[in-house]
Coordinates of C-alpha atoms in Angstrom, one line a residue:
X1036 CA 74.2 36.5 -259.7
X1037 CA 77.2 38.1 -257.5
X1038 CA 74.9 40.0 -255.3
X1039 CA 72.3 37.0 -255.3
X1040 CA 75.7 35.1 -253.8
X1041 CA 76.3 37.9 -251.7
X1042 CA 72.9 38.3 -250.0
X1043 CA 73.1 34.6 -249.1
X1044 CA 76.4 34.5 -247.4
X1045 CA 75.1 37.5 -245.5
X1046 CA 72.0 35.8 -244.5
X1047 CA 74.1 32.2 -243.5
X1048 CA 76.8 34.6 -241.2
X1049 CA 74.0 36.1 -239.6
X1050 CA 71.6 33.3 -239.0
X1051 CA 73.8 30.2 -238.1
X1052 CA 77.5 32.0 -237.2
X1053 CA 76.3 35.3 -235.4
X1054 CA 73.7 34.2 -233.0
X1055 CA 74.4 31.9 -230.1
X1056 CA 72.7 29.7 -228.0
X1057 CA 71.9 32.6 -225.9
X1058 CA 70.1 34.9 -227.9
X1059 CA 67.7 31.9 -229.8
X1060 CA 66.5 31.0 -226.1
X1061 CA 65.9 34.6 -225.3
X1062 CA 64.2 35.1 -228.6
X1063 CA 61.9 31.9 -228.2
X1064 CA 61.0 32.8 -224.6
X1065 CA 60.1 36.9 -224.9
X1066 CA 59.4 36.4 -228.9
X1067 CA 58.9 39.8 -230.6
X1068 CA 60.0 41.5 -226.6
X1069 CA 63.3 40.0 -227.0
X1070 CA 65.6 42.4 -227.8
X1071 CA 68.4 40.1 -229.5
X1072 CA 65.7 39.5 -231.9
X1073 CA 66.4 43.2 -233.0
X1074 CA 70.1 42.5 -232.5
X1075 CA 69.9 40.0 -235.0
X1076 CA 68.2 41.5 -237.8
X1077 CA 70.7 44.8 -237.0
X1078 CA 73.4 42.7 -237.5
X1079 CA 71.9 41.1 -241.0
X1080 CA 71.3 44.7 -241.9
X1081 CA 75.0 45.6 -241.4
X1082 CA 76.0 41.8 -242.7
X1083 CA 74.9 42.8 -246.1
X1084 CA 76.7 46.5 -246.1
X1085 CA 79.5 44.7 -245.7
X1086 CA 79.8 41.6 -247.7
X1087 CA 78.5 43.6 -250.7
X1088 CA 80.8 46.8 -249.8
X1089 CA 78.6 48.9 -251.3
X1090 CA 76.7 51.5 -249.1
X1091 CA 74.1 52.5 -251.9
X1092 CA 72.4 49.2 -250.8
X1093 CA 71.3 50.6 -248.1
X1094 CA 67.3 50.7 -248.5
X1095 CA 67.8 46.8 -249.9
X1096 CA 69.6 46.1 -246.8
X1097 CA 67.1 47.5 -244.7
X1098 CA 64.2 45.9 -246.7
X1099 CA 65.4 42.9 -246.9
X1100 CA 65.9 43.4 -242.8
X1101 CA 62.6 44.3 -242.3
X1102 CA 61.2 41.1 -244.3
X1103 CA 63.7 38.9 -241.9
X1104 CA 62.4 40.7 -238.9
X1105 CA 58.6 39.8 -240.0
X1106 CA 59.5 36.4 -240.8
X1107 CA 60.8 35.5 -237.6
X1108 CA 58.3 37.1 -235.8
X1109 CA 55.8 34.6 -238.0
X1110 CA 57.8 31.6 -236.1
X1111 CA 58.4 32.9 -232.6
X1112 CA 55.1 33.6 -232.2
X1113 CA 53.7 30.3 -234.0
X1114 CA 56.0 27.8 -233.6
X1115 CA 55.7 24.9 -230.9
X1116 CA 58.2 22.6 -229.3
X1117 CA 56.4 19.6 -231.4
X1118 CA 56.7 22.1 -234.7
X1119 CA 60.3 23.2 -234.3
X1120 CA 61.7 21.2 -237.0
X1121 CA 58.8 22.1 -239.4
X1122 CA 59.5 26.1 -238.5
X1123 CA 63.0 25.8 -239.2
X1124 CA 62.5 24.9 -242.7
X1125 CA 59.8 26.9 -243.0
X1126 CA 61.7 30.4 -242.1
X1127 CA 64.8 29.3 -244.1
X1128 CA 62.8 28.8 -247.3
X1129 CA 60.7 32.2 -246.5
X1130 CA 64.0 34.2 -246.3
X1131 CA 65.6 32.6 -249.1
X1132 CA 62.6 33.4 -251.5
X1133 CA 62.5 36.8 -249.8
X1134 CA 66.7 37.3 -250.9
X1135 CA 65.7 36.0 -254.6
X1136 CA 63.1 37.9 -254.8
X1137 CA 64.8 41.0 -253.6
X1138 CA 67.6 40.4 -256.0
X1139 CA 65.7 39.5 -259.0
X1140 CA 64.1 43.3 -258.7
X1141 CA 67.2 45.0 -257.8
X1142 CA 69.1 43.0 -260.9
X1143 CA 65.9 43.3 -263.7
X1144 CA 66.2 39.8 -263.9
X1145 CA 63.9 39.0 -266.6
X1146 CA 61.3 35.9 -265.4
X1147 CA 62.2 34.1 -268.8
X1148 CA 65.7 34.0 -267.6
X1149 CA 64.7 32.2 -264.5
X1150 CA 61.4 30.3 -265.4
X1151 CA 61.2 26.9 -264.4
X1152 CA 59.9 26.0 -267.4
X1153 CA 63.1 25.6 -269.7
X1154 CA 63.6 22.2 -271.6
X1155 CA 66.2 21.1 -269.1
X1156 CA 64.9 22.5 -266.1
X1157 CA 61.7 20.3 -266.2
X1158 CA 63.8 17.6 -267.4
X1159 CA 65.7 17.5 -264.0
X1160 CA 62.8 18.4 -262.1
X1161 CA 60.7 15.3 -263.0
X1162 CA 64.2 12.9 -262.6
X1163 CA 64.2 14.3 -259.3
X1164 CA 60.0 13.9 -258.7
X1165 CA 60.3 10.3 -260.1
X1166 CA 63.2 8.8 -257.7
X1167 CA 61.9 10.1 -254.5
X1168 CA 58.0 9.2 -254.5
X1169 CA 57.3 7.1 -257.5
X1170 CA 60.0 4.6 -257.7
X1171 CA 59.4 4.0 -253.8
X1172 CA 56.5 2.9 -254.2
X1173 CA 57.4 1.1 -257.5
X1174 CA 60.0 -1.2 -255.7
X1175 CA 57.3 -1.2 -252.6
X1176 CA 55.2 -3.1 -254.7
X1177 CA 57.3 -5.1 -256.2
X1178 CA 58.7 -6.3 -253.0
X1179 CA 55.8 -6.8 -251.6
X1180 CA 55.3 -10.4 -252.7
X1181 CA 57.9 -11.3 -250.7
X1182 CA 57.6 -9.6 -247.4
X1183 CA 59.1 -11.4 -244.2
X1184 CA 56.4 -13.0 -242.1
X1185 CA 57.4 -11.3 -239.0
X1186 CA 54.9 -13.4 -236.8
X1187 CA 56.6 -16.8 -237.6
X1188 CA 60.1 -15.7 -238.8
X1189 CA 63.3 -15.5 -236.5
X1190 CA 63.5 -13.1 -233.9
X1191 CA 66.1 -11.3 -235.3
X1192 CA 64.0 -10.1 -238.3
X1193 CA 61.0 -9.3 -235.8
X1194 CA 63.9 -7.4 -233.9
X1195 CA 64.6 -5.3 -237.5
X1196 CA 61.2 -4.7 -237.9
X1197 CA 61.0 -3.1 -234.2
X1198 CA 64.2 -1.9 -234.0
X1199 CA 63.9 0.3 -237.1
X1200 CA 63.4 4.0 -236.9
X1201 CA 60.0 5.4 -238.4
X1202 CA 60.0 5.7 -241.8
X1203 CA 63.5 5.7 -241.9
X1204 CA 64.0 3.0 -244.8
X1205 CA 62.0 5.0 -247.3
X1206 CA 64.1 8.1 -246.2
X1207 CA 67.1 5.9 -247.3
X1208 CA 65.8 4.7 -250.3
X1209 CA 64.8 8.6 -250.9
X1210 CA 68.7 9.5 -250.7
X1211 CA 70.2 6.5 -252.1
X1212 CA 68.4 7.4 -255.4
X1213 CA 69.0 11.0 -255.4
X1214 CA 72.6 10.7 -254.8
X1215 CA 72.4 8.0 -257.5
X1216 CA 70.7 10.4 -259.8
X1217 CA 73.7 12.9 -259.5
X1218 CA 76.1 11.0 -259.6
X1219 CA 75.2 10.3 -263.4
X1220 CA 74.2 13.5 -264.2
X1221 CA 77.2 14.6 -263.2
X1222 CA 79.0 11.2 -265.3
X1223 CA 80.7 10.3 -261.7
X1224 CA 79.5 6.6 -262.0
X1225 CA 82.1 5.3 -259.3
X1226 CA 79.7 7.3 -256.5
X1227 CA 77.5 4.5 -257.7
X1228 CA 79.4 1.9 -256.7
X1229 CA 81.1 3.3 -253.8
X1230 CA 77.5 4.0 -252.7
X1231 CA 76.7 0.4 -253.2
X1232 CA 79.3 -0.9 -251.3
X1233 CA 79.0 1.5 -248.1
X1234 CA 75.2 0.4 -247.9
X1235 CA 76.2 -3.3 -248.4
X1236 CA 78.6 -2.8 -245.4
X1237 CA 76.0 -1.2 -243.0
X1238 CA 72.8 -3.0 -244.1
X1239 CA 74.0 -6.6 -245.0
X1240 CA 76.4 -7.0 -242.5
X1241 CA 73.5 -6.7 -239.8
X1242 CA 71.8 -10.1 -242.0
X1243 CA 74.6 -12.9 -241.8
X1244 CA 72.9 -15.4 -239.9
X1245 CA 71.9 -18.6 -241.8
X1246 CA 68.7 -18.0 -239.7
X1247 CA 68.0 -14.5 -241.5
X1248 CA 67.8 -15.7 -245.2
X1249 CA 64.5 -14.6 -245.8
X1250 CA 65.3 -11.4 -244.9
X1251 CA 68.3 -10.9 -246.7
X1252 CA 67.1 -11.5 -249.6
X1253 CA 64.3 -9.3 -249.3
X1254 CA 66.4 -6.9 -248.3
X1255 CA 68.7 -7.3 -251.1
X1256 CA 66.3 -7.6 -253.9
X1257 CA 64.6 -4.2 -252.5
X1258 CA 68.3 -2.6 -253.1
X1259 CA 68.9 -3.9 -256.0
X1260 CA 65.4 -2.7 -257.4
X1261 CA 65.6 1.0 -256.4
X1262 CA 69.1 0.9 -257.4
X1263 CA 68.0 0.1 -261.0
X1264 CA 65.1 2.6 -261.5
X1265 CA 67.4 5.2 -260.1
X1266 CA 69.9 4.0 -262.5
X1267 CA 67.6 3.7 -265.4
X1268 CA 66.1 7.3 -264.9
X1269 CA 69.7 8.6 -264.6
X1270 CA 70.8 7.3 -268.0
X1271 CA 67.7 8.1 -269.4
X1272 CA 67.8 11.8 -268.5
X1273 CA 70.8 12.3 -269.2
X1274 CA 70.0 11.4 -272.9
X1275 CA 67.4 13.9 -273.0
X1276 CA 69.8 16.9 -271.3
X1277 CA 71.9 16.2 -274.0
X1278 CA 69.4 16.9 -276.3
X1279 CA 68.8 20.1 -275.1

């Protein structure tokens, strides 16, 4: 697990610490001509000489160089200004499988050691699976009954409907559940409130006129909800883990 550790440090010096400004715009301008692009995967080559401090490593250096060196290539060549963000996660997620795999051969890590289907893995897994998608459209639903009118209500709640940023509340609702999730995994169940009372203090305080009562409340009861099915499937998990 040391030289799995290793290897990423290596990789997060040499992607996001050793490579400027300079060298990205090079590389996304000449794409495989540029010659930092070669400077770069050199210098992850050397990275991982170095942080592991042991020169046998050489030929999984210069593998693992060579994978990073096709992987980029992938998203210079590929990537668009409208798919930049998508790329980014992309190559990060391709090297990353690339390092694990890497080190899984070099360590003999035995597959049953890493499966994802252990008792608690899966447990986890579907906690996670179930706050982000399911329970937003649970509480979606739910909610749903009581949607603003928009057309005839105040122009303050037509304002925070148009005002909003795409698909941003279900993002929040995404991360509020999640960090809700760890929190009780991890038995920290003052992050639950603190969390409750940071988004109380940036999305109620917008929703104090008398005017806006409708939408408070809608607001309010939608918080509440997907507070309680994240809460729910917190305590709930953690009952099974503890089983296992």
């Amino acid at each position: 697990m040391i030289l799995l550790l290793q290897f990423f440090l290596a990789h997060i010096l040499g992607d996001f610490f050793l490579q400027n400004s300079k060298w990205i715009a090079n590389k996304e301008l000449k794409k495989w001509r540029s010659p930092y692009l070669y400077i770069h995967v050199f210098i992850h080559f050397i990275l991982i000489i170095l942080v592991t401090w042991n020169l046998s490593l050489w030929r999984v250096a210069l593998v693992i160089s060579m994978f990073h060196l096709f992987i980029d290539v992938i998203k210079l060549q590929y990537q668009k200004p409208s798919t930049q963000r998508a790329w980014f996660f992309i190559d990060q997620i391709a090297h990353l499988v690339v390092l694990f795999c890497i080190w899984s051969y070099n360590e003999k890590v035995s597959w049953s050691y890493i499966a994802i289907a252990t008792p608690r893995t899966l447990i986890i897994s579907t906690a996670i699976l179930f706050v982000l998608k399911p329970a937003s459209l649970i509480t979606k639903f739910v909610i749903s009954k009581w949607t603003p009118d928009t057309s005839t209500n105040s122009s303050a709640a037509a304002a925070e409907v148009i005002e909003s940023l795409k698909n941003a509340g279900e993002w929040i609702g995404f991360l509020e559940r999640l960090l809700i999730l760890i929190f009780i995994l991890l038995g920290k169940w003052e992050g639950v409130g603190f969390l409750l009372a940071a988004k109380s203090v940036f999305r109620f305080g917008d929703l104090k006129e008398p005017k806006e009562t409708k939408l408070t409340e809608y607001v309010v009861i939608g918080t509440f909800l997907s507070f309680f099915i994240a809460i729910i499937t917190g305590i709930i998990t953690s009952r099974l883990l503890a089983l296992f």
